[in-house]
Amino acid sequence: RRPRGPRRRPRRPTRPRRAPIRTASTALPGTRTTIAQRIASGSRRCRTRAATFGARAALPTSPSTRAARPAAARTSRRRHPPTPAPQRRRRPNDASTTPSTPDPDVNWWQNGATWRTVSPVNENLNLQGLKDFADTLEASGVRALSLNAAYDNGAPEGYEAWMLWGGLAISDHMSVHPAIGSPDDFKALAKHLHDKDMKLLTWFNPSYVWTGSPHFKMAEEHMQAAGGNVTKTPADSPARWFKWGPLESGTVSRPPNDDPWRPVGSGDQKYSGPQKSWRWVKDTNANAAYMSVWSDQPTVDMASEKWHDQLRNFFKFWIGLGIDGFVFDYPDGYIDAGVDSGNLGWDYDPEMIRTALSGVVRDVGKGKVAAFAELYEAPDRTVEYGLDGSLGDTSDMDRANLIVSQIAAGVSDQIEEAFTGTGGVDAIVAMTYYMQPEFAPIAWIRPNVYASGISGDDRGKPLTCWKDHGATWAPDVASVTTLDDCFHLCSVNRVPGWEKCDAITYEWATGKCYLRGGLTISDCKVDWGFTTFDFDAKKKTRLALALSAGAGYATGIEVAGPGKFWRHDDFPGSEDAETKTLFRSLEGTVFKPLSLRKQLPIKDSDAAYAMLRYDALGTGEAGLAVYNLASSAATVAVDLPPALTVGQNPIDLLSGAPVILDDAHAVFDLPGHGYTFIGGFNLGGYTSHGYLNCFAGQGAGYAPNDPIASTSLANCFDACGSDGKCDGATVKWLADGLVDCYLRGDITLGDCEANDKDAYTTFTAGN
């Protein structure tokens, strides 16, 4: 009973998903329908959104490294707020722009982070195994270890862990998983990581409970004794965590504890494996039916106050053991809270998630513990749920796969699509600027570190190639090596004039390395025990990581080896010093997740790409990233904004060496699949004054009529910086992180118009 791999693109094993739910708004970056339209519809969802965004005090706040909104902005909704003196742009490199040193543990994820997720149960990792893996991660520059999951899920003694997503189901949420040990053992693991300046995260599913959990067994006993009436159970009974109905309301019967993935049977006994159940399940042990969302396992009611009490105790317990962050499993499916109610029809109530989950993490963790979630391309719900971050990609990893496919093909014409559009990194960063300073959520991505890197490989599956099955050169001798040594063996067989080795085929279970040449990738065979990698896959994988991290995605490596979730296998380049340099050099720089992003023009190349990053609401710092997606060395000419070439002190962030840029058309010599990151620029910052609309006669002495339509915030601020009369900008929020940009000058904030629909925000130069 081994889990089957993905059929097309890797996803969480055997767990089907609906299409990503997009509940967007033109008044919310990254969304589609207007708040006004949804309020006019009279739905509960509209009323909830209106309450959420109409009353900022209702949203939980978190400590932020961003500049705080000044008093004038906080009072901007008054009819006659105080009128501050117009602010002028600070000159680049002004000493007053130097920030004070923040506590590095507060909002640590906002400085850029890389983590790897493993399943201790599936991977047979005990306490020492996890410590050893942490050492490996530290050597490769990964900042955090993430577990799926730290608590006791009942596997493998009660059932095979892969049947319920590798360890997410709850058996006892207040106990450390036996594979790890005792609470003291877990503290030792946390200390081991913290001593290395690393973080420890755990996935947490506060939703479905394994039927064999001692808590659920007690709930069944209490329900049976109460005649199936939950109101007659003891006040402290775990039965009160769940949602119950009459026994006859169940459409299927409770699955056995030891086989939650029971094969399809007859009659009402239909279990085809992990699935979205969305149905009532008959439980004769309880004389009642329980509501289930996942795999017919009992699912807690997020509206239960008794469950809220358990959650607060849970967070206190695990944060006390040293946890630095939680990744919530698909909160859209939380009963009586999330947006995805299937056919069960509960009301969408994001405040319930803030009250029971994210708000508690923020309170107990004091801003030092992250609350991430498995949400796909959903900046609006990320904020509504009060989360610190979510996935800026689809469940099929479309953006990550696009990046590796462009690298394999040696072209850059579609790279921009990996960052733009609904729910991408640009949209989530725009949401931060829209919500500032209440929320500053980040986007994270599952990078594809298992791709073959071979041009023409579009199957998205692990392949094995041998003689007459995709390879013309295939020595029979196999060496047992590490993945890194296997690549080295291939390089030995690529001496000039005798370049036999084009790829390696690696067998994961045994570590056997097979050298391959003369590939016809379409003739290779799919095999989940092997992967065939291009001889240059280490450089290509590192370039893919550099592109996503450089754009502002936090890196959550969750799929490795032959494209399976929560493995602890090496990936191409994971042992290289260059990979550690890449990860660590970008942390805390302008390339952190909250900076704006803008593509820069490239001259005469279809295989190069460049972008500008700009921390407009923070330090005012700016940075330049340039990439060569071709396999051969290239000279890349980039058109720079004029401000980057005047009065700046650029440095190479990877080497620390100074860089001379004395021309608006900068030229960079990059190796094949190479990249560079240049920092040390400062363009001056901006301050958000909230939902103000400044225009001619209403607070703006300089107010060109025509906006820069449907542009990015980075383009908007760049345009203001190039206009000598511009002191700031009023933006109208559009979909997908875009704005209509109105340049403004001689701004008197007290005369600007407050807009109750939150459709406009005014930013002024200087912070």
PDB file of N, CA and C in Angstrom, residues 7 22 42 143 149 283 328 339 373 376 388 514 567 610 612 643 660:
ATOM      1  N   ARG A   7      -0.238  12.165 -11.142  1.00  0.00           N
ATOM      2  CA  ARG A   7      -0.376  11.720 -12.522  1.00  0.00           C
ATOM      3  C   ARG A   7       0.225  12.699 -13.511  1.00  0.00           C
ATOM      4  N   ARG A  22     -11.424  31.550  -5.978  1.00  0.00           N
ATOM      5  CA  ARG A  22     -10.964  32.930  -6.087  1.00  0.00           C
ATOM      6  C   ARG A  22     -12.114  33.844  -5.734  1.00  0.00           C
ATOM      7  N   GLY A  42     -26.157  41.281  -0.779  1.00  0.00           N
ATOM      8  CA  GLY A  42     -26.816  40.956   0.474  1.00  0.00           C
ATOM      9  C   GLY A  42     -26.425  39.626   1.056  1.00  0.00           C
ATOM     10  N   ARG A 143      16.786  27.697   6.151  1.00  0.00           N
ATOM     11  CA  ARG A 143      16.638  28.403   7.417  1.00  0.00           C
ATOM     12  C   ARG A 143      15.770  27.671   8.430  1.00  0.00           C
ATOM     13  N   ALA A 149       3.704  15.636  10.983  1.00  0.00           N
ATOM     14  CA  ALA A 149       3.499  16.759  11.867  1.00  0.00           C
ATOM     15  C   ALA A 149       4.172  16.415  13.200  1.00  0.00           C
ATOM     16  N   ASP A 283     -22.288   6.690  12.801  1.00  0.00           N
ATOM     17  CA  ASP A 283     -21.379   6.142  13.814  1.00  0.00           C
ATOM     18  C   ASP A 283     -22.218   5.451  14.880  1.00  0.00           C
ATOM     19  N   PHE A 328      -1.245  25.828   8.637  1.00  0.00           N
ATOM     20  CA  PHE A 328      -2.581  25.262   8.792  1.00  0.00           C
ATOM     21  C   PHE A 328      -3.014  24.574   7.500  1.00  0.00           C
ATOM     22  N   VAL A 339     -14.371  29.088   3.569  1.00  0.00           N
ATOM     23  CA  VAL A 339     -15.221  29.435   2.437  1.00  0.00           C
ATOM     24  C   VAL A 339     -15.715  28.213   1.671  1.00  0.00           C
ATOM     25  N   ALA A 373      -0.626  29.107   5.956  1.00  0.00           N
ATOM     26  CA  ALA A 373      -1.719  28.188   5.630  1.00  0.00           C
ATOM     27  C   ALA A 373      -1.596  27.683   4.202  1.00  0.00           C
ATOM     28  N   TYR A 376      -4.354  28.557  -1.740  1.00  0.00           N
ATOM     29  CA  TYR A 376      -3.774  28.684  -3.070  1.00  0.00           C
ATOM     30  C   TYR A 376      -4.260  29.955  -3.752  1.00  0.00           C
ATOM     31  N   ASP A 388      -0.212  35.015   8.242  1.00  0.00           N
ATOM     32  CA  ASP A 388       1.047  35.670   7.911  1.00  0.00           C
ATOM     33  C   ASP A 388       1.574  35.286   6.540  1.00  0.00           C
ATOM     34  N   TYR A 514      23.391   5.689 -12.410  1.00  0.00           N
ATOM     35  CA  TYR A 514      23.551   5.196 -13.774  1.00  0.00           C
ATOM     36  C   TYR A 514      23.838   6.378 -14.693  1.00  0.00           C
ATOM     37  N   ARG A 567       9.557  14.236   1.580  1.00  0.00           N
ATOM     38  CA  ARG A 567      10.739  13.378   1.582  1.00  0.00           C
ATOM     39  C   ARG A 567      11.941  14.173   2.089  1.00  0.00           C
ATOM     40  N   ALA A 610      15.475  40.261 -16.073  1.00  0.00           N
ATOM     41  CA  ALA A 610      15.945  41.143 -15.003  1.00  0.00           C
ATOM     42  C   ALA A 610      14.750  41.755 -14.294  1.00  0.00           C
ATOM     43  N   LEU A 612      13.664  44.604 -10.855  1.00  0.00           N
ATOM     44  CA  LEU A 612      13.978  45.543  -9.786  1.00  0.00           C
ATOM     45  C   LEU A 612      13.137  45.187  -8.577  1.00  0.00           C
ATOM     46  N   ALA A 643      17.479  56.578 -11.639  1.00  0.00           N
ATOM     47  CA  ALA A 643      17.821  56.786 -10.226  1.00  0.00           C
ATOM     48  C   ALA A 643      18.830  55.764  -9.724  1.00  0.00           C
ATOM     49  N   ILE A 660      30.281  48.746 -10.156  1.00  0.00           N
ATOM     50  CA  ILE A 660      30.264  50.055 -10.802  1.00  0.00           C
ATOM     51  C   ILE A 660      29.189  50.051 -11.885  1.00  0.00           C
TER      52      ILE A 660
END
